[in-house]
Coordinates of N, CA and C in Angstrom, one line a residue:
X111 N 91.7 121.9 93.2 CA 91.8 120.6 94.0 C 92.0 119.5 93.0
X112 N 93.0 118.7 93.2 CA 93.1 117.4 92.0 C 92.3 116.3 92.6
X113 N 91.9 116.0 91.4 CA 91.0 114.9 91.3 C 91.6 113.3 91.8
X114 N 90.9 112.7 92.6 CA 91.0 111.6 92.8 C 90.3 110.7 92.1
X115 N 90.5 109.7 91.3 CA 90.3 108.7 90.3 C 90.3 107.0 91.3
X116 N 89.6 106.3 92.1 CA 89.9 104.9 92.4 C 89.1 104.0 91.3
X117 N 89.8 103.4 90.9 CA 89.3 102.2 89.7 C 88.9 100.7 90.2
X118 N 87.9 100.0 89.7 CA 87.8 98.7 90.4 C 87.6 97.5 88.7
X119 N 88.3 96.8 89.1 CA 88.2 96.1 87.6 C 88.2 94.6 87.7
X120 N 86.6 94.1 87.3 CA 86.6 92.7 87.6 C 87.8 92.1 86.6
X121 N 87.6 90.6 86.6 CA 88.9 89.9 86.2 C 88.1 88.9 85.3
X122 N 87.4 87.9 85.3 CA 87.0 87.1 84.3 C 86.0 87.7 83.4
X123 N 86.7 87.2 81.7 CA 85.7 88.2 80.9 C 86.1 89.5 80.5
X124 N 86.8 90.0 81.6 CA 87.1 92.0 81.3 C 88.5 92.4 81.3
X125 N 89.4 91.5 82.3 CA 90.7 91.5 81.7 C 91.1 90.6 81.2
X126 N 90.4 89.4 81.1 CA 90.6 88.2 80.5 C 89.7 88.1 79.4
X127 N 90.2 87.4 78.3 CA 89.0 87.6 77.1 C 88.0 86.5 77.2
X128 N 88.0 85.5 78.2 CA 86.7 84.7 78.7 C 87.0 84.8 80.0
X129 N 85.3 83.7 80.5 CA 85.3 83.8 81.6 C 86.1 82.7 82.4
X130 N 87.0 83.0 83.2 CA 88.3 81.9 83.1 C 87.6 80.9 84.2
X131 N 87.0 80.8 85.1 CA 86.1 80.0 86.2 C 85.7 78.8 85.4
X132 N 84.8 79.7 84.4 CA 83.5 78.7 83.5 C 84.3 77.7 82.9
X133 N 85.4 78.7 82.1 CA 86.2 77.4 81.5 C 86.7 76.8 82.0
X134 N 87.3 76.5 83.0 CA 87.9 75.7 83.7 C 86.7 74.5 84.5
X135 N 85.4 74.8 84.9 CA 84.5 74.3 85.3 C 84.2 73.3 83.6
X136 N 84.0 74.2 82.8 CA 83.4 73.4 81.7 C 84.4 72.0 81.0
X137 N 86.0 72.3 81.7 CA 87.1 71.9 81.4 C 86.9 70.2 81.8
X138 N 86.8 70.9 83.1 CA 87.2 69.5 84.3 C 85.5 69.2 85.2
X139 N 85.1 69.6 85.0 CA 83.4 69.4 85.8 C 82.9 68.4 84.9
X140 N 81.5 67.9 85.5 CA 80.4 67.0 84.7 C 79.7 67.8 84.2
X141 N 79.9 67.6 82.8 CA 78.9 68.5 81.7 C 77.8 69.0 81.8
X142 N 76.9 68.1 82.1 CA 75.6 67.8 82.7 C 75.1 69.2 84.1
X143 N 76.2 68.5 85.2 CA 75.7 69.4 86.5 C 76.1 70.8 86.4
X144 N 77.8 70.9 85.3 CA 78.0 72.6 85.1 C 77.0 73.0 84.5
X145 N 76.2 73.3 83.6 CA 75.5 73.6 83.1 C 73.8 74.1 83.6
X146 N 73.6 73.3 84.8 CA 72.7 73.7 85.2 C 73.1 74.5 86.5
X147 N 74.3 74.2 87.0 CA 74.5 75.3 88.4 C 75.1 76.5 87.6
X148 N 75.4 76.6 86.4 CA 75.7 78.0 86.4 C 74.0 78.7 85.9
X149 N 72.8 77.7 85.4 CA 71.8 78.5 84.8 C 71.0 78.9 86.2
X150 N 71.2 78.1 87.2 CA 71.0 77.9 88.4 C 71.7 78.7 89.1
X151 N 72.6 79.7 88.7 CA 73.3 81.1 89.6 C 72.6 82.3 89.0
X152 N 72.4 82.4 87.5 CA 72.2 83.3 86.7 C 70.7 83.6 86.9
X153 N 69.8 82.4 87.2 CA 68.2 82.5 87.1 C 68.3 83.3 88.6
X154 N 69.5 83.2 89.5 CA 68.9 83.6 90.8 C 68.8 82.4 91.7
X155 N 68.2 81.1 91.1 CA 67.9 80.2 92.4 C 69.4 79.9 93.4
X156 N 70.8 80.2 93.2 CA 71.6 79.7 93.8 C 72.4 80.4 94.3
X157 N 73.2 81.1 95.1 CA 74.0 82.1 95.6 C 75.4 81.9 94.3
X158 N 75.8 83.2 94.9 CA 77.3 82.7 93.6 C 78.3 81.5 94.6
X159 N 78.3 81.9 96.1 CA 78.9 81.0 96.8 C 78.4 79.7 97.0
X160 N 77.0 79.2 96.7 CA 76.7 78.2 96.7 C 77.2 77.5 95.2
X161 N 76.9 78.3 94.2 CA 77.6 77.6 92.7 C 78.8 77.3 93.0
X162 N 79.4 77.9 93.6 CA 81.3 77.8 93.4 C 81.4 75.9 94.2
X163 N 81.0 76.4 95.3 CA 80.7 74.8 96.0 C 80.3 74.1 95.2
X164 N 79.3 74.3 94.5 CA 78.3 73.1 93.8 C 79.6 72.9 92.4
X165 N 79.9 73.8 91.8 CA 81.0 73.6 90.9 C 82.6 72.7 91.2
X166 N 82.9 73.1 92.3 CA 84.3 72.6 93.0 C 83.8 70.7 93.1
X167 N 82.3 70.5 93.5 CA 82.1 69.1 93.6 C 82.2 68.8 92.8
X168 N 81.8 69.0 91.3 CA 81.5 68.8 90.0 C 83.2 68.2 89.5
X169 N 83.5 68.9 89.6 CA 85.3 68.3 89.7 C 85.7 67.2 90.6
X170 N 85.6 65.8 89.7 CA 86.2 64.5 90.8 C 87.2 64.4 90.8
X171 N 88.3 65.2 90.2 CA 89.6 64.7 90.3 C 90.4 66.1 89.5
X172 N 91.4 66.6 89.9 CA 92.3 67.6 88.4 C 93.5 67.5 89.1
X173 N 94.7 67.2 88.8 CA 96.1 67.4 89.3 C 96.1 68.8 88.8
X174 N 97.4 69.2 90.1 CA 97.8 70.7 89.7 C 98.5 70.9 88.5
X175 N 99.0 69.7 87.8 CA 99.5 69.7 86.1 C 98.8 70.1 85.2
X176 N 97.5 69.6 85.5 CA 96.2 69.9 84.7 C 96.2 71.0 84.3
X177 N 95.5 71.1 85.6 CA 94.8 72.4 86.1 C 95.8 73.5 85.4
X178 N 97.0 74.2 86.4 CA 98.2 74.7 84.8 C 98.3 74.8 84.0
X179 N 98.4 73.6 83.3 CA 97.9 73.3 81.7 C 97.7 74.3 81.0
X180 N 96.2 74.1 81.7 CA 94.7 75.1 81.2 C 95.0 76.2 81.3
X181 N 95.0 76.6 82.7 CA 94.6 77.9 82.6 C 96.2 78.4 81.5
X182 N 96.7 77.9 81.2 CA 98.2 78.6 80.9 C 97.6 78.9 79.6
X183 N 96.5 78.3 78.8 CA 95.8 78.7 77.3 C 95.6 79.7 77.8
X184 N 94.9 80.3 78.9 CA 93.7 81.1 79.0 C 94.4 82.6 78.3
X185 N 93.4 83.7 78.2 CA 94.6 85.0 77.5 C 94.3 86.2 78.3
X186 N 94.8 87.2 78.2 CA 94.6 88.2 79.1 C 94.1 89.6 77.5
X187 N 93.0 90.1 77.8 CA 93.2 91.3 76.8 C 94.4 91.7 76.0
X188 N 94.7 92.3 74.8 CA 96.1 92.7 74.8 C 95.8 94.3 75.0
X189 N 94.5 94.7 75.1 CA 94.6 96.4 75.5 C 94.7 96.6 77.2
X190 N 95.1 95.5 77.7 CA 95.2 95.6 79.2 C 95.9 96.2 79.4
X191 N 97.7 95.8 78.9 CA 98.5 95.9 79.4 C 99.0 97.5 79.1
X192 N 98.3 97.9 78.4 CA 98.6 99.8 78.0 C 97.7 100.3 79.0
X193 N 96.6 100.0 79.6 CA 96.1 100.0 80.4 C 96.2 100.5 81.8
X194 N 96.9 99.5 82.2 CA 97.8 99.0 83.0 C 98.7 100.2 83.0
X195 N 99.7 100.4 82.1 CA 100.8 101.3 82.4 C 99.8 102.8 82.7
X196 N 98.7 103.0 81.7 CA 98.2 104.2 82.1 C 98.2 104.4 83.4
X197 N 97.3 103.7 84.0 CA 97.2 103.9 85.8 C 98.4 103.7 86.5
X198 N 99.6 103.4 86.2 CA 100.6 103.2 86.6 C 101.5 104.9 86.1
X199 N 101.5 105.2 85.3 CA 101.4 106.9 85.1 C 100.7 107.6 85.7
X200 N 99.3 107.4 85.6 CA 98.7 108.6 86.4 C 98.6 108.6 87.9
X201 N 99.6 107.4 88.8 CA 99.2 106.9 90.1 C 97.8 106.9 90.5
X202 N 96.8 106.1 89.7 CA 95.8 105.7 89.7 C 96.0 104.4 90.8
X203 N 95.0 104.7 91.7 CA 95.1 103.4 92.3 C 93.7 102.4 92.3
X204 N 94.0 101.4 91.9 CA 93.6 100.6 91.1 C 93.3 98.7 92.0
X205 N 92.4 98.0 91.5 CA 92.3 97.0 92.0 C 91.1 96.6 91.2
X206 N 91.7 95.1 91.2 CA 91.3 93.9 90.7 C 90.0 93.7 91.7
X207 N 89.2 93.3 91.5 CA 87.8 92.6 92.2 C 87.0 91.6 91.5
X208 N 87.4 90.7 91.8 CA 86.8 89.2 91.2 C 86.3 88.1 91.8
X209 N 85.3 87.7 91.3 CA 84.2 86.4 91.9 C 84.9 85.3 92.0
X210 N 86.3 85.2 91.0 CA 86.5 83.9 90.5 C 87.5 83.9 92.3
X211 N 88.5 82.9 91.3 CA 89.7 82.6 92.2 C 91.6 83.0 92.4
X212 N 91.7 83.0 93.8 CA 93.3 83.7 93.5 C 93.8 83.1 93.1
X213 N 94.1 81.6 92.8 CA 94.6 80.3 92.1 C 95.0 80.6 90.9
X214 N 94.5 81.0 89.5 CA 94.2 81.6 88.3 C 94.6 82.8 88.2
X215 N 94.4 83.5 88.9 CA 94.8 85.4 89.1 C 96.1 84.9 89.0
X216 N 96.8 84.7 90.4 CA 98.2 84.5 90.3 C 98.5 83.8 89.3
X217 N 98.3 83.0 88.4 CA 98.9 82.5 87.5 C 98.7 83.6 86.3
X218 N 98.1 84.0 85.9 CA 97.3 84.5 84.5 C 98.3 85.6 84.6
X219 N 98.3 86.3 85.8 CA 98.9 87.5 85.6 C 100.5 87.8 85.9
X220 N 101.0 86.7 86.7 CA 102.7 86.2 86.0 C 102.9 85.9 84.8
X221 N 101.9 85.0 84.0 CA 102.8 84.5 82.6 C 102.3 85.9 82.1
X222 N 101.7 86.8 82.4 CA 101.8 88.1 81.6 C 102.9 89.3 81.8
X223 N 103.2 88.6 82.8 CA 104.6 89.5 83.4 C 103.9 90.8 83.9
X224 N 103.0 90.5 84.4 CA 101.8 91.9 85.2 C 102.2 91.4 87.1
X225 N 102.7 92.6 87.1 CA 103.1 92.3 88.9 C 102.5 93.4 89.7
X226 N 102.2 93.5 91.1 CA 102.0 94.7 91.6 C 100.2 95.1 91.6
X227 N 99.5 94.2 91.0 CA 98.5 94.6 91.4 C 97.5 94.2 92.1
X228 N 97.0 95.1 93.3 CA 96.9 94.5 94.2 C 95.1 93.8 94.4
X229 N 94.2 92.6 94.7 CA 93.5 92.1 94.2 C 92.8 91.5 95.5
X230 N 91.6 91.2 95.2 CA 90.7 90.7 96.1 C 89.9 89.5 95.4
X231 N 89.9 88.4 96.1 CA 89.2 87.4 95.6 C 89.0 86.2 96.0
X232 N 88.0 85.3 95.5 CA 87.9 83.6 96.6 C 89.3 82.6 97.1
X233 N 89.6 82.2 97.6 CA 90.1 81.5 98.0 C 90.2 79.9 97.2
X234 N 91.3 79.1 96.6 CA 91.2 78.2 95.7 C 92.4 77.1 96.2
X235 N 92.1 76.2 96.8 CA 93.3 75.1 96.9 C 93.3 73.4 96.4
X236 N 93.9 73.1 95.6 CA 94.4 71.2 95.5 C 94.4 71.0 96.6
X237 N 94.0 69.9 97.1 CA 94.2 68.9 97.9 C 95.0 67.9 97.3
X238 N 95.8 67.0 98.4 CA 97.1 65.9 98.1 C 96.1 64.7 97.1
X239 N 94.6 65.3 97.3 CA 93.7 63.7 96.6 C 93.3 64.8 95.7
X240 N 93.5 65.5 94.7 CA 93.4 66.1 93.5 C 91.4 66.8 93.7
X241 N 91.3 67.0 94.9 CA 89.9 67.7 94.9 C 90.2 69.5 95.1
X242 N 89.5 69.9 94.5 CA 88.8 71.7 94.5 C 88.0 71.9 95.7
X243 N 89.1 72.7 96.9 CA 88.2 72.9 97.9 C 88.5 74.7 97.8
X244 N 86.9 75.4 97.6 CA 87.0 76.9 98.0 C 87.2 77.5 99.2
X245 N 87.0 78.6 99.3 CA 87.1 79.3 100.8 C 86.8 80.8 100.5
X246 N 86.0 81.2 101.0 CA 85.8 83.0 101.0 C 86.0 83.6 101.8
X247 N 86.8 84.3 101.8 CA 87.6 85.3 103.0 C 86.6 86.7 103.0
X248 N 85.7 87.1 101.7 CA 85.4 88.2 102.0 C 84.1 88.2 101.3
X249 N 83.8 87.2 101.7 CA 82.0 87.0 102.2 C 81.2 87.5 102.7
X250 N 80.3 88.2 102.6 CA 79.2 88.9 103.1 C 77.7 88.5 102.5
X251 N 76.5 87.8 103.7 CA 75.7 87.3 103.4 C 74.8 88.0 103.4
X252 N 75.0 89.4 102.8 CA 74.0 90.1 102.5 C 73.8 90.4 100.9
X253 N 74.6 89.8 100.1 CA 75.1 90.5 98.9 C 75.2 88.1 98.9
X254 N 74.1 88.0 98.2 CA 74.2 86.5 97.0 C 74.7 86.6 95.8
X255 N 74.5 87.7 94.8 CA 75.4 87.6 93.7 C 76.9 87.7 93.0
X256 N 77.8 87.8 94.5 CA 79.3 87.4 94.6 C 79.3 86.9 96.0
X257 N 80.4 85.8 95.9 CA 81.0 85.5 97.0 C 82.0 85.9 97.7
X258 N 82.3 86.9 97.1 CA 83.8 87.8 97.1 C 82.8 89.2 97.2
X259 N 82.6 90.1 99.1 CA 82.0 91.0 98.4 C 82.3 92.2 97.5
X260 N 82.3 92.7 96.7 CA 82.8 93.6 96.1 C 82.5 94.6 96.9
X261 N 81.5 94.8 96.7 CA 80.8 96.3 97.3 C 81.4 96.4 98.5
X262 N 82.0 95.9 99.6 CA 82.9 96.4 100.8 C 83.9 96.5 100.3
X263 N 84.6 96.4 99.4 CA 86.2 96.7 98.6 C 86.0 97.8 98.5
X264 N 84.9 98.0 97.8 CA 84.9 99.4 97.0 C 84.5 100.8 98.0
X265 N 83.6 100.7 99.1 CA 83.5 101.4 100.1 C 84.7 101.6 101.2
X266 N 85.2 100.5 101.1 CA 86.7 100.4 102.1 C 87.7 101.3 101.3
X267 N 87.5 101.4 99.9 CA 89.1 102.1 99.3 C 89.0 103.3 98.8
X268 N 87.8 104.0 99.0 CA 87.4 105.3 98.4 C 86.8 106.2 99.5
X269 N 86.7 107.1 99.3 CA 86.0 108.1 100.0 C 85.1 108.3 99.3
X270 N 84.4 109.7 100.2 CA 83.1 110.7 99.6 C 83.4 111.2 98.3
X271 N 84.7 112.0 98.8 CA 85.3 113.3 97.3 C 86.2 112.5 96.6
X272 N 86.5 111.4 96.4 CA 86.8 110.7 95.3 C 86.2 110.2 94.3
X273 N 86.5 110.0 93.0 CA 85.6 109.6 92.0 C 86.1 108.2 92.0
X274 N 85.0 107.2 91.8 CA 84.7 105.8 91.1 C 83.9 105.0 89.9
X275 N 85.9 104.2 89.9 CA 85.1 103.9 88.6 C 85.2 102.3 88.6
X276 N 83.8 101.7 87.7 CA 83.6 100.1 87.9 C 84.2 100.0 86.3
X277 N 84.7 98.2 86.2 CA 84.8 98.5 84.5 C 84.7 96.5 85.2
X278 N 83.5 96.3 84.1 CA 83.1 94.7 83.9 C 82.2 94.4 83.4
X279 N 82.0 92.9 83.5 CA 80.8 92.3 82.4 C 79.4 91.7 82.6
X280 N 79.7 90.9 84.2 CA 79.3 89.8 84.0 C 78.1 90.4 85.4
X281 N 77.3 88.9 85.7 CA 76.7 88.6 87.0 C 76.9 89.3 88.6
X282 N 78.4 89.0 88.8 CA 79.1 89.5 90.1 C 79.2 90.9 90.7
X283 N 79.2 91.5 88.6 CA 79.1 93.1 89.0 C 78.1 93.6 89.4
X284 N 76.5 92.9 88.9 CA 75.6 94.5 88.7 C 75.5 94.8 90.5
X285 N 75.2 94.2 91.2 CA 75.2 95.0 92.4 C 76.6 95.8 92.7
X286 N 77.6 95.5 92.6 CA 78.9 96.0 92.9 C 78.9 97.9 92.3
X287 N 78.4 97.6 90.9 CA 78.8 98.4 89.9 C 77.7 99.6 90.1
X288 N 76.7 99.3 91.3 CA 75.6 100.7 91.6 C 76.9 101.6 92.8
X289 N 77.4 101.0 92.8 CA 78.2 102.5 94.2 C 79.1 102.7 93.5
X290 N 79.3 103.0 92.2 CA 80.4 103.8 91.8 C 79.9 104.6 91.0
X291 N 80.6 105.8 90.8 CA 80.2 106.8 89.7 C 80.3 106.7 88.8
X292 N 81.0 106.1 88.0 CA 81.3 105.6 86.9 C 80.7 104.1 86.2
X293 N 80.4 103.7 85.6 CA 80.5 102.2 85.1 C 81.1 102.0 83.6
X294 N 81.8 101.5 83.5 CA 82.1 100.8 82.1 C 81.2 99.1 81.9
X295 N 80.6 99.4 81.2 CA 79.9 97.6 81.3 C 79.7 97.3 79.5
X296 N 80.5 95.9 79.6 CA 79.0 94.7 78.7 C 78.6 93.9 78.9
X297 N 78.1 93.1 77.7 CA 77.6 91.8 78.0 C 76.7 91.8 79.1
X298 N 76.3 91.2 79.9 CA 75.2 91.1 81.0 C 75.0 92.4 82.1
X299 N 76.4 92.9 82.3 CA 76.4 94.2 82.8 C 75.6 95.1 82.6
X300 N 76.3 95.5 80.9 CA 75.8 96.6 80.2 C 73.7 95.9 79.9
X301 N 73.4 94.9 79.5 CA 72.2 94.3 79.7 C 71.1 95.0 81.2
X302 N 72.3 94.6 82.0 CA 71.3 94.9 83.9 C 71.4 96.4 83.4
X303 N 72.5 97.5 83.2 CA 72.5 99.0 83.5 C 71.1 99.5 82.4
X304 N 71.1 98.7 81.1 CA 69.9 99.1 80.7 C 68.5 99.1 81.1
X305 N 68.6 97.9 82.1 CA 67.1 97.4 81.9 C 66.8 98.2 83.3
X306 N 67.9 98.6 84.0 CA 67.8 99.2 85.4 C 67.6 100.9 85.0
X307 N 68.2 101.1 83.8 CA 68.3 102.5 83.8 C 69.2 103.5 84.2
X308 N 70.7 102.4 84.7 CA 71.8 103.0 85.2 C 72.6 103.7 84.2
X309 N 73.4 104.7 84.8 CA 74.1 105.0 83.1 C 75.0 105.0 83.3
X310 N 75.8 104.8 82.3 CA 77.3 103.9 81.9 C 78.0 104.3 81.0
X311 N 79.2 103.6 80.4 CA 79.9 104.0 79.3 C 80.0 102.3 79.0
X312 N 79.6 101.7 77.5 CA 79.7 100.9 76.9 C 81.3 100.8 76.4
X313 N 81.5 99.5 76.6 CA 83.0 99.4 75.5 C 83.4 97.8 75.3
X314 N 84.2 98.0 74.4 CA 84.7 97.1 73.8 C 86.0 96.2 74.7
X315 N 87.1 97.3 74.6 CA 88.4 97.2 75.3 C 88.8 98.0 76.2
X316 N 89.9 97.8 76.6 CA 90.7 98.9 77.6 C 91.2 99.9 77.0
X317 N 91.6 100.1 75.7 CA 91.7 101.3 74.9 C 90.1 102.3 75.1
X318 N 89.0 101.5 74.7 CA 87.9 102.7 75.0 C 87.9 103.2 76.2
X319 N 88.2 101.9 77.4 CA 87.7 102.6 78.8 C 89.3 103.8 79.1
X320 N 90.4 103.4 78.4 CA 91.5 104.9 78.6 C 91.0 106.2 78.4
X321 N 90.9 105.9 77.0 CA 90.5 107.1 76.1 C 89.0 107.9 77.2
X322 N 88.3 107.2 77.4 CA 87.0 108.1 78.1 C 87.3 108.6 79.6
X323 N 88.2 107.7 80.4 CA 88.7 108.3 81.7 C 89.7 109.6 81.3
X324 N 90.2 109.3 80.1 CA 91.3 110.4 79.8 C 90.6 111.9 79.8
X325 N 89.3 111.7 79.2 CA 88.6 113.1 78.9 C 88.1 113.2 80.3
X326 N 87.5 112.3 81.3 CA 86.6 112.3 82.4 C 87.9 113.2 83.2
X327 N 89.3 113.2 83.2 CA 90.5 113.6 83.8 C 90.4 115.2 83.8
X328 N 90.1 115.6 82.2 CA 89.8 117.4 82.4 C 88.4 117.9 81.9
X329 N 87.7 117.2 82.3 CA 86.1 117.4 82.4 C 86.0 118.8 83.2
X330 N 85.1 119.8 82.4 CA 84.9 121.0 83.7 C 83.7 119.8 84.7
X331 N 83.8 120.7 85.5 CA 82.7 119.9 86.4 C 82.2 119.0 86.5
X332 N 83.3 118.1 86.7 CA 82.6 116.6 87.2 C 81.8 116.2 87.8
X333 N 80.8 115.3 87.9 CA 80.3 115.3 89.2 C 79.8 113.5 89.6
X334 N 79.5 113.7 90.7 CA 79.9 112.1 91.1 C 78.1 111.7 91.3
X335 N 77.7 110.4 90.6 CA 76.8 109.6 90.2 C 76.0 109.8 91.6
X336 N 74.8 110.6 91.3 CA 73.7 111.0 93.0 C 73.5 109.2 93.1
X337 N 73.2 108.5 92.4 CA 72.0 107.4 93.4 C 73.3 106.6 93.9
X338 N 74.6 106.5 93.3 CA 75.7 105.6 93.9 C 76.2 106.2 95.5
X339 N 75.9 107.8 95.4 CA 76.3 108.4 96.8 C 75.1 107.9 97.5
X340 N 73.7 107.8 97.2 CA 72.7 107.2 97.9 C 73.1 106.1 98.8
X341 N 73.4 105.1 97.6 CA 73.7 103.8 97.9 C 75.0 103.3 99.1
X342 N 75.5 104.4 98.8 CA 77.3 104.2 99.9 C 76.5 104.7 101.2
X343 N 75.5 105.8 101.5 CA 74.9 106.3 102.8 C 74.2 105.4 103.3
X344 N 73.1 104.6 102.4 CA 73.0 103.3 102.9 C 73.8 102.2 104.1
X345 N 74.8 102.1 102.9 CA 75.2 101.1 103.9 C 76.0 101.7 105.2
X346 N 77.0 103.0 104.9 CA 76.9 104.0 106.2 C 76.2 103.7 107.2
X347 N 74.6 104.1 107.2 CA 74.1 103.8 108.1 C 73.6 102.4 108.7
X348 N 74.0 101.1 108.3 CA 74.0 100.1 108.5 C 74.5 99.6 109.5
X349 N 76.0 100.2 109.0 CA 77.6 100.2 110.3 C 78.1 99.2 109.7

């Protein structure tokens, strides 16, 4: 029986070599108030959906020239895009899942000439008076550390007998990143899977996370992460 592989792959930080939100907040926001609503997401006192709001105020003004501008510095990994083609060879099906914004996605991943993949994330629009107004289409107020839920993406696009795999860094993942079999994590990720005791594969780039799915591909006996199948029955029985 062949193996089924679904991939889930945050976007700021993991395909991008920063976190493209922050810099854009740190860009055009008040010094002062970014800085405490993002210490103010991270300590826990603030939902990720409340920071986003509290961030979007923080911005009195950015024309869409700006805004462009910027993000057009921002970079994309360069081990993405071999990446990329891998799962596009092995008809891996694959998706983006990110806290940030579709605003920046679609951009970042045109000037890369990366098309076709298909993505979940907050909602971002200019107003005619140069204000940042958000919107969350896939909100769930059961889950405060994304505003974008991940964990219903990931339950919605996989089954039982398929294997999952997480690959990210930051805040938005660690709940996300317990229902999959797999994790690739650093930075604060890799941080939570230690202190939790989750186990993982550490990496640098998208060349390490290839190379290790490559072997995971003709592994005798695979087998799929017990406490993440816990975790999926859970919310099963939820409804």
């Amino acid at each position: 029986m062949k193996r089924i592989f679904k991939i889930f792959i945050d976007f700021d930080g993991t395909i991008t070599t920063k976190d493209v939100g922050e810099a854009i907040f740190e860009k055009f926001g008040e010094p002062g108030s970014v800085k405490k609503i993002i210490d103010d997401l991270l300590s826990d006192r603030i939902s990720a959906k409340e920071s986003w709001l509290q961030l979007c105020d923080s911005v009195k003004q950015v024309s869409p020239d700006a805004l462009n501008n910027f993000i057009d510095t921002l970079e994309i990994d360069p081990t993405f895009h071999r990446f990329y083609d891998f799962c596009e060879q092995n008809n891996f099906e694959y998706y983006i899942l990110s806290d940030g914004f579709d605003y920046y996605i679609e951009r970042i991943l045109s000037n890369d000439g990366i098309e076709h993949i298909k993505y979940y994330a907050n909602h971002l629009i200019i107003t005619e008076d140069n204000k940042l107004v958000p919107s969350f289409p896939y909100q769930d107020e059961e889950l405060q550390s994304s505003a974008n839920c991940k964990r219903n993406h990931i339950i919605n696009h996989s089954a039982d007998d398929e294997f999952t795999i997480y690959i990210g860094d930051g805040n938005s993942d660690k709940e996300t990143a317990q229902f999959c079999d797999f994790i690739f994590a650093k930075d604060d990720l890799l941080k939570f899977c230690e202190r939790e005791r989750i186990s993982y594969f550490p990496y640098k780039d998208f060349n390490d996370v290839r190379l290790r799915i490559e072997k995971l591909m003709t592994k005798q006996n695979l087998k799929k992460r017990h406490q993440a199948d816990l975790k999926r029955q859970e919310v099963y029985k939820q409804g």
